[in-house]
Coordinates of C-alpha atoms and ligand atoms in Angstrom, one line a residue:
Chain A
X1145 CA 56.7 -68.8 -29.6
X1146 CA 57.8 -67.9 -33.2
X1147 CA 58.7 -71.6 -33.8
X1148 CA 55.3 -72.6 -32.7
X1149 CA 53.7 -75.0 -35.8
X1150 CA 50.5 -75.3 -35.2
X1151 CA 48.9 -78.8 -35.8
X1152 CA 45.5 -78.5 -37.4
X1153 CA 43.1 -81.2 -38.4
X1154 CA 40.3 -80.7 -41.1
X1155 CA 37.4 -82.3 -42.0
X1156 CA 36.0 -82.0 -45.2
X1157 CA 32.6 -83.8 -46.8
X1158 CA 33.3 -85.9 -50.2
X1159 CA 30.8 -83.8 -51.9
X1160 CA 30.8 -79.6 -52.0
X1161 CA 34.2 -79.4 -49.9
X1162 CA 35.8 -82.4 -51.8
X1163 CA 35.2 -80.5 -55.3
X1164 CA 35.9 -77.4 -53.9
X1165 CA 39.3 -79.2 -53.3
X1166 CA 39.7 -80.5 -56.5
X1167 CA 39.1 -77.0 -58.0
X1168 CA 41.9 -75.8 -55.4
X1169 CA 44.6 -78.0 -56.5
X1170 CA 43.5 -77.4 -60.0
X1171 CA 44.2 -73.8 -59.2
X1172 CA 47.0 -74.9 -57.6
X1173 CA 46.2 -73.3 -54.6
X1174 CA 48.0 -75.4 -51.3
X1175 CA 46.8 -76.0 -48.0
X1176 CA 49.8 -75.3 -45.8
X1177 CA 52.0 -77.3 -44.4
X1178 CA 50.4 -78.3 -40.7
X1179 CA 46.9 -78.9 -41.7
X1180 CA 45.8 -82.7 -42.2
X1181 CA 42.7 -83.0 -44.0
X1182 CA 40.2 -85.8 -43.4
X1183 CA 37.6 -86.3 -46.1
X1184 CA 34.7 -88.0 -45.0
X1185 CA 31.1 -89.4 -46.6
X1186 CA 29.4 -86.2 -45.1
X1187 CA 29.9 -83.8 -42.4
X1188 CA 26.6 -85.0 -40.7
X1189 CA 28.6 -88.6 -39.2
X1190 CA 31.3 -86.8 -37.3
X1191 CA 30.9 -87.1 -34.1
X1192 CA 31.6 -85.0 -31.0
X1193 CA 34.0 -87.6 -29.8
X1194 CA 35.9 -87.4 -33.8
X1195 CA 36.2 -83.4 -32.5
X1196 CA 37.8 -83.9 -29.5
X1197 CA 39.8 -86.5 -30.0
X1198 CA 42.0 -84.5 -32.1
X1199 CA 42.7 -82.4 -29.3
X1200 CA 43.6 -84.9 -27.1
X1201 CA 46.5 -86.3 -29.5
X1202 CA 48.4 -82.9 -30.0
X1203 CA 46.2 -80.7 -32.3
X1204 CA 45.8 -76.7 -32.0
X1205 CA 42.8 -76.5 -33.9
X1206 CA 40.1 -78.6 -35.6
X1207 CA 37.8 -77.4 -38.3
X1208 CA 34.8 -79.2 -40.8
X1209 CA 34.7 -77.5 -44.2
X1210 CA 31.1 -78.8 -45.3
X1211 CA 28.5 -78.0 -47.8
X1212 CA 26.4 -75.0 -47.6
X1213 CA 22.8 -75.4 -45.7
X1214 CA 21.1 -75.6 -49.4
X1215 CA 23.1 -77.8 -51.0
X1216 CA 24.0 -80.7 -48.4
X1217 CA 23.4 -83.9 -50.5
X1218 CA 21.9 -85.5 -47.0
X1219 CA 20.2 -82.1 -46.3
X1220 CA 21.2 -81.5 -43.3
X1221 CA 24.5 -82.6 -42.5
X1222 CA 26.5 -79.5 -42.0
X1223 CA 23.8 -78.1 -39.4
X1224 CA 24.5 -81.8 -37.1
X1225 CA 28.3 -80.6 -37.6
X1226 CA 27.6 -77.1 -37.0
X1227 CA 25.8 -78.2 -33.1
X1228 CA 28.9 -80.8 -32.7
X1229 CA 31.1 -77.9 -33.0
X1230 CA 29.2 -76.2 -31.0
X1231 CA 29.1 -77.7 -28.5
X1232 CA 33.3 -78.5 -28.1
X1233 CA 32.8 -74.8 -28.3
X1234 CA 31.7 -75.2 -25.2
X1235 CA 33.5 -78.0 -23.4
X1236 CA 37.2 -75.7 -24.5
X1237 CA 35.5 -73.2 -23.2
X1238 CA 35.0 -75.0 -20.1
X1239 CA 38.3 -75.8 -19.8
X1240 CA 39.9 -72.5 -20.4
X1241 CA 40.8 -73.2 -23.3
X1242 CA 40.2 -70.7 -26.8
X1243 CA 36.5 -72.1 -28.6
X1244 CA 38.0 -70.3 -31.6
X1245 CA 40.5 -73.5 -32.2
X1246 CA 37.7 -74.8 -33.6
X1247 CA 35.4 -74.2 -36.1
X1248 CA 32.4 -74.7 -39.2
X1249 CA 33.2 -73.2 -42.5
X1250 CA 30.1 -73.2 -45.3
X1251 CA 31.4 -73.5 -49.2
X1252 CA 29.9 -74.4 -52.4
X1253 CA 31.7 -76.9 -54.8
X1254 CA 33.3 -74.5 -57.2
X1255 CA 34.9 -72.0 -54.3
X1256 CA 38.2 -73.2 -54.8
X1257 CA 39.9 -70.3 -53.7
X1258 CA 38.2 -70.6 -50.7
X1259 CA 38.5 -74.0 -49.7
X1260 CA 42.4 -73.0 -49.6
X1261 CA 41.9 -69.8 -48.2
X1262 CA 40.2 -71.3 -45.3
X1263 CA 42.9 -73.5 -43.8
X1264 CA 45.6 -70.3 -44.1
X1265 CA 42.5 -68.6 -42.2
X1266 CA 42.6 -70.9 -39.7
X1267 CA 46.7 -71.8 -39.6
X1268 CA 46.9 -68.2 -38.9
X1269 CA 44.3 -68.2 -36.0
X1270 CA 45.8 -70.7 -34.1
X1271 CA 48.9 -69.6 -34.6
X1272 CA 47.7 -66.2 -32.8
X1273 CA 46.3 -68.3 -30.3
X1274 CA 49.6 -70.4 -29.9
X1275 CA 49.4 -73.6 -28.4
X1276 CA 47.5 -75.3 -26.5
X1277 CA 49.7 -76.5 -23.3
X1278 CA 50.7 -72.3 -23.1
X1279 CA 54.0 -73.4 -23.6
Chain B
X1231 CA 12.7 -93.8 -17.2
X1232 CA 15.1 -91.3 -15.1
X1233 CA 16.2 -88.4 -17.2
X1234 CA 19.7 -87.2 -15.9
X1235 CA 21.6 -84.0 -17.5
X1236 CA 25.8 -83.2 -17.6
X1237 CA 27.3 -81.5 -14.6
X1238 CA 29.7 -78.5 -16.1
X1239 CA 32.9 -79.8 -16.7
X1240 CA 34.5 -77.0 -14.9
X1241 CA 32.3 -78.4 -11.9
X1242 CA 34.2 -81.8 -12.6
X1243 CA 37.6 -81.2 -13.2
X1244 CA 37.7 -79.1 -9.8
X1245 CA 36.2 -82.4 -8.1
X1246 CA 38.9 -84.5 -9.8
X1247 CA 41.9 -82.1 -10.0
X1248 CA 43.8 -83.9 -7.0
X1249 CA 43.5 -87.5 -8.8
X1250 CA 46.3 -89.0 -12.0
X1251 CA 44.3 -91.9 -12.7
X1252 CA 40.1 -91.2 -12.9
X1253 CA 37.7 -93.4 -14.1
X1254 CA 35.0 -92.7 -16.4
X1255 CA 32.1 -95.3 -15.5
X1256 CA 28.5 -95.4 -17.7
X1257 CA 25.6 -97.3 -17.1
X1258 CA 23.8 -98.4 -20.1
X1259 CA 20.7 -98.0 -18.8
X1260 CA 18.3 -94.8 -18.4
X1261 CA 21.3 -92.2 -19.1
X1262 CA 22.3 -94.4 -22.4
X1263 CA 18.5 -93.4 -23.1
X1264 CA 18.8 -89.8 -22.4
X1265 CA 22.5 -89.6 -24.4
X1266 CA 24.7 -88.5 -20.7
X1267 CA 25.7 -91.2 -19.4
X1268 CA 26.0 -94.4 -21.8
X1269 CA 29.2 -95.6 -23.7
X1270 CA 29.6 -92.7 -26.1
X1271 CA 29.1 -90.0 -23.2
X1272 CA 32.2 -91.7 -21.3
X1273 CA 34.7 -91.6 -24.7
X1274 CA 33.4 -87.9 -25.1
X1275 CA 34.0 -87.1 -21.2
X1276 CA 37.1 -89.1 -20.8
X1277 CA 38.2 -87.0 -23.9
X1278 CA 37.5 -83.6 -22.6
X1279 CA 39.6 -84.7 -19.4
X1280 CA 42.4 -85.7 -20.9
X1281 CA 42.4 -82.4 -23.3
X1282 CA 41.9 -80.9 -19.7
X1283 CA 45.2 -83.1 -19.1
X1284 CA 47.2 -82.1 -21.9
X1285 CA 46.4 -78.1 -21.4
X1286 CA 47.1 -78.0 -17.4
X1287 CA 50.1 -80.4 -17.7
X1288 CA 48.9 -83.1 -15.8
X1289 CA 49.9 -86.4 -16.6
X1290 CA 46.4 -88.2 -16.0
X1291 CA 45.5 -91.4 -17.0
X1292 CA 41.5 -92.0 -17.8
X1293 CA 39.8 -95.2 -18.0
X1294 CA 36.6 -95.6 -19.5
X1295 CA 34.3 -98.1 -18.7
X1296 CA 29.9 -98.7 -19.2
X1297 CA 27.9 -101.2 -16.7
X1298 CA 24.7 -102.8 -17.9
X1299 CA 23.6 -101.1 -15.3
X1300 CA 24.9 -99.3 -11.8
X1301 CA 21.6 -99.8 -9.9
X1302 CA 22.1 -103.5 -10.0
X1303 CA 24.7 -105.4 -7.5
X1304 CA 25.7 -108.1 -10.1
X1305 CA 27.1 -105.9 -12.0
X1306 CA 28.7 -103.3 -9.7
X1307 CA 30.8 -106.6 -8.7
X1308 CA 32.6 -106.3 -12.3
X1309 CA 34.8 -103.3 -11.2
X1310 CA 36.3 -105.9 -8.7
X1311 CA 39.8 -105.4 -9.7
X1312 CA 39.3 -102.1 -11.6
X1313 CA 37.8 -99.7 -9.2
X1314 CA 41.2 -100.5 -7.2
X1315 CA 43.5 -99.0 -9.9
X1316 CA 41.8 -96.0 -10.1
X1317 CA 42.6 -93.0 -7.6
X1318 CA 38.8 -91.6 -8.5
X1319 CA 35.5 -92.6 -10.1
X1320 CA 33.2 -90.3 -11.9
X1321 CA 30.0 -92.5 -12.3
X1322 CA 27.6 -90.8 -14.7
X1323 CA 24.8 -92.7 -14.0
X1324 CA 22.1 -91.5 -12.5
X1325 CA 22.7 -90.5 -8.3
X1326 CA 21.8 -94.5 -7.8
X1327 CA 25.4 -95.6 -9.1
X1328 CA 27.9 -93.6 -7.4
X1329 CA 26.0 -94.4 -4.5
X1330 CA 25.9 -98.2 -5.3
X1331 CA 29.7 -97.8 -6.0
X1332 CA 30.5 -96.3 -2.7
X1333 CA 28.7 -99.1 -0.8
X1334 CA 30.4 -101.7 -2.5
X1335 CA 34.0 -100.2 -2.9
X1336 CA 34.1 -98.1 0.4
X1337 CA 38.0 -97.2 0.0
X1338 CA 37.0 -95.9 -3.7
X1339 CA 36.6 -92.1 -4.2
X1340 CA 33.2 -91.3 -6.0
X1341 CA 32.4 -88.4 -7.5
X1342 CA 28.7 -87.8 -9.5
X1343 CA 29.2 -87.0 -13.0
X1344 CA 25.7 -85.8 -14.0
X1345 CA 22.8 -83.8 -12.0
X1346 CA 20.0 -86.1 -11.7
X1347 CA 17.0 -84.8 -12.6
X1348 CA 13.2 -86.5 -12.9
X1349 CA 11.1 -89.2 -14.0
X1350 CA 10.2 -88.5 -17.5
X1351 CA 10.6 -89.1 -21.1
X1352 CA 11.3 -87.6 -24.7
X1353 CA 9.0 -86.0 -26.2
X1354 CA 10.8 -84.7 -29.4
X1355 CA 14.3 -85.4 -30.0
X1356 CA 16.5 -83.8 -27.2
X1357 CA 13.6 -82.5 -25.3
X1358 CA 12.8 -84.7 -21.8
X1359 CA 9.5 -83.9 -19.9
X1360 CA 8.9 -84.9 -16.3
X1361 CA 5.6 -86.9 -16.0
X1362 CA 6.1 -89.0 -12.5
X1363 CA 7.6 -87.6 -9.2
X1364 CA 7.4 -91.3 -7.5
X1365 CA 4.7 -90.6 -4.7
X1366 CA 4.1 -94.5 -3.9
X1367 CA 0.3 -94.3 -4.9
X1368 CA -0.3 -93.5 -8.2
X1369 CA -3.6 -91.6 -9.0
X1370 CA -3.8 -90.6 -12.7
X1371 CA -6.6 -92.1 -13.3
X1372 CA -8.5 -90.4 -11.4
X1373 CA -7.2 -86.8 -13.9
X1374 CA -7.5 -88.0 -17.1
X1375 CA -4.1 -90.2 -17.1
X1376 CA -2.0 -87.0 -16.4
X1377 CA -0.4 -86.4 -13.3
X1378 CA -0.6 -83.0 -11.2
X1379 CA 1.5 -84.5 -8.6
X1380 CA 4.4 -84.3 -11.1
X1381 CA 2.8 -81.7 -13.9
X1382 CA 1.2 -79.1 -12.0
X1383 CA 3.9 -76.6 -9.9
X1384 CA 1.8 -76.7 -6.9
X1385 CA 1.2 -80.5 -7.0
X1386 CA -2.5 -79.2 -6.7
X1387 CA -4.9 -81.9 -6.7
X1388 CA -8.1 -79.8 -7.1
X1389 CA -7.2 -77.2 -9.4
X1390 CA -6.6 -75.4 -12.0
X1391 CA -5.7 -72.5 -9.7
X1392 CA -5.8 -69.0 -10.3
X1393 CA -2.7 -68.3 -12.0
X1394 CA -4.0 -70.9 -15.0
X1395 CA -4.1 -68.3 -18.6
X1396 CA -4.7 -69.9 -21.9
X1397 CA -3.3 -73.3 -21.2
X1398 CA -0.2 -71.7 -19.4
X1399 CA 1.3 -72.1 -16.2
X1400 CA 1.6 -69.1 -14.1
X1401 CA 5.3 -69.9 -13.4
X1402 CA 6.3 -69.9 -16.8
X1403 CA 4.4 -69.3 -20.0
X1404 CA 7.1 -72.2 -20.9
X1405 CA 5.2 -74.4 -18.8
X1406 CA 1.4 -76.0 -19.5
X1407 CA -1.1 -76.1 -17.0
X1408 CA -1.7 -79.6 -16.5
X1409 CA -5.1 -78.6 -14.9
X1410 CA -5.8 -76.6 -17.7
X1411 CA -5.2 -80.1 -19.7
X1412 CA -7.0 -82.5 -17.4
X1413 CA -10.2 -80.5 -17.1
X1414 CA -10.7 -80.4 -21.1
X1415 CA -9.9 -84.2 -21.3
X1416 CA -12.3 -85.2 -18.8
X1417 CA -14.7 -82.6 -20.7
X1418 CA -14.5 -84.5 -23.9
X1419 CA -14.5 -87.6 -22.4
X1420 CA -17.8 -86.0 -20.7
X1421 CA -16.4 -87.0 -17.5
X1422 CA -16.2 -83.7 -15.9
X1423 CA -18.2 -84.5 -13.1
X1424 CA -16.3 -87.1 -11.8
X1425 CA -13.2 -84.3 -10.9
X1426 CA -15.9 -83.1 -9.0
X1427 CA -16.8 -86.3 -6.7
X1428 CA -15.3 -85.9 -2.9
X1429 CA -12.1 -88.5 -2.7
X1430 CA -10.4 -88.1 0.8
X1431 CA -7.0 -86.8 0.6
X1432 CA -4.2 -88.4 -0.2
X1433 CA -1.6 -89.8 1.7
X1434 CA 1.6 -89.2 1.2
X1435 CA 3.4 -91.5 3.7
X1436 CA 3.7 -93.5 0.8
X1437 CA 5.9 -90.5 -0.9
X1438 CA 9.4 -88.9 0.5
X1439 CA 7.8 -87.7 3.3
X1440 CA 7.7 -90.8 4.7
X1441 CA 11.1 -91.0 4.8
X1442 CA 13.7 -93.3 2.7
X1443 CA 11.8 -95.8 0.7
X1444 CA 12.4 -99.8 0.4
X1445 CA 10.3 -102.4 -1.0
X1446 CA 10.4 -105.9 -0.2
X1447 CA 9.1 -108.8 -2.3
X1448 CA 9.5 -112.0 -0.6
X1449 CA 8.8 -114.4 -3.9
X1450 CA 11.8 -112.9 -5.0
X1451 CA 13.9 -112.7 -1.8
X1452 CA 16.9 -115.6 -1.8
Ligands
SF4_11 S1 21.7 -96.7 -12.6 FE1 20.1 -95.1 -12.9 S2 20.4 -94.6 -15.0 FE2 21.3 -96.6 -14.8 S3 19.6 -98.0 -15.2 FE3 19.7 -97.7 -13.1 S4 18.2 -96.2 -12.7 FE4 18.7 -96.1 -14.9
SF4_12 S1 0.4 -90.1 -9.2 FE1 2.3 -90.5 -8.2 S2 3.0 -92.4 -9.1 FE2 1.4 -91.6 -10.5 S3 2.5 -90.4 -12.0 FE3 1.9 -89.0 -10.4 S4 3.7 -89.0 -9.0 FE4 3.9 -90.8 -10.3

């Protein structure tokens, strides 16, 4: 178990999430070692089948880092994600495995800090959670 | 067109857990419409099996594959030579195809992937309503256009009935009182009277009651 490296994939929108990664690396805050990140045009075009399929090919967990519900550039893009998630909430759930390997995070441009913070949050979940196969 | 919803997953990995290879079969017709059972709801189900694979140990192999449509011979016959690799079949079309699969494959293990559920359509965006429930005689003419075969809960086709409050249904303040609807329809339309005017009863020999259903047009007969 303690050599357990969890496999996480992030997505992350090219607008608030993008420059909050900018500000990250100019803070030189990391993302750990584990996490790939994914930017895409906005959080609103991935698709339920982009969640899963993540989870099919080895990952522990999957999050989207998007833009808060005010500031979306397409106005609503994060809530679509937010449902998506959602609902592979609910189909792990239906297959006994943890909903918690995935989720929505919310941050404005200039949070940095967060934007880092949020993939140790997550590296250290599923790495509670362990992996997916038990074993 | 025929408005179909998801069975649990739970519900279809226990029907499947005995099989290594399964097939994922869509229709692209009705259930494309209502998002359950068209191409993109086969990569999404397919998916979740094989994450259901990959969690239980299983090595399972999932196909995916979408038919123009399953109620439709002609194109049943393009699983010749595909059905036949598969140990099971999940068709999420609507209770037509697994049926029409079974005929035509009889050694081929079907299992329904979605609950079938009305006649209907959308009327907002992820929100079906039933409208039609198929009687073989169709009467809305005679309410305003509106069907209380379908719309009312007691199929009542003299009401409203007691249990009608402020445009409600008595089941369910969820649900509108189609009586409620006609009679204010045919009030503006000033044709009140004519809900009044003695029509014998229907039959319904032309609905379920009258057993399975066929329908034979010989100008189109080979
Ligand atoms: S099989 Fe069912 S869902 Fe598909 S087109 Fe025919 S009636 Fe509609
Ligand atoms: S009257 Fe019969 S055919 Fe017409 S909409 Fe109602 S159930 Fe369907």
């Amino acid at each position: 178990m303690s050599e357990f490296k969890p496999r996480i994939l992030a997505f992350y929108c090219a607008n608030c999430a993008s420059s909050a990664a900018n500000v990250s690396e100019s803070m030189s805050l990391g993302v750990p070692a584990g996490v790939k990140m994914v930017q895409v045009p906005c959080t609103g075009r991935i698709e339920t089948l982009h969640l899963l399929k993540p989870f099919e090919e080895g990952a522990d967990g999957v999050y989207v880092a998007g833009c808060q519900e005010d500031s979306c550039r397409y106005m609503s893009g994060i809530l679509k994600a937010e449902k998506r998630v959602a609902q592979v909430k609910r189909i792990l759930e239906e297959l006994d495995i943890e909903p918690g390997r995935i989720e929505t995070f919310k941050l404005s441009a200039g949070k940095g800090f967060r934007f880092a913070e949020i993939a140790s949050e997550m590296m250290k979940r599923v790495q509670e959670l362990g992996p997916i196969s038990g074993g | 067109m025929i408005v179909a919803e998801q069975k649990p997953i739970r519900e279809l990995v226990e029907m499947v857990k005995d099989f290594q290879k399964i097939l994922v079969l869509g229709c692209k017709g009705c259930v494309t419409v209502c998002n359950v059972g068209g191409a993109k709801e086969v990569g999404v189900l397919a998916s979740a099996l094989r994450i259901w694979g990959r969690k239980t140990g299983r090595d399972l192999q999932v196909g995916e594959h979408t038919l123009e449509r399953q109620c439709d011979p002609e194109y049943i016959e393009e699983l010749r030579g595909i059905v036949g690799e598969y140990d099971a079949v999940i068709s999420i079309a609507c209770g037509v195809g697994p049926q029409f699969v079974s005929e035509r494959y009889p050694t081929a293990r079907v299992f329904p992937g979605v609950n079938t559920k009305f006649m209907g359509g959308a009327v907002a965006h992820g929100i079906w309503s039933e409208r039609c429930a198929g009687c073989g005689q169709c009467v809305v003419h005679y309410f305003g256009g509106l069907c209380p075969i379908a719309r009312c809960s007691k199929s009542l086709m003299n009401g409203p009935c007691g249990g009608s409050a402020d445009g409600r249904c008595e089941i369910h303040k969820e649900v509108e009182c189609i009586w409620d609807t006609i009679v204010r329809k045919m009030t503006e339309q000033g044709r009140l009277n004519e809900l009044i005017e003695f029509k014998p009863p229907k039959s319904w020999t032309t609905a379920r009651d009258g057993g399975p259903r066929s329908m034979i047009r010989e100008e189109l007969v080979k």
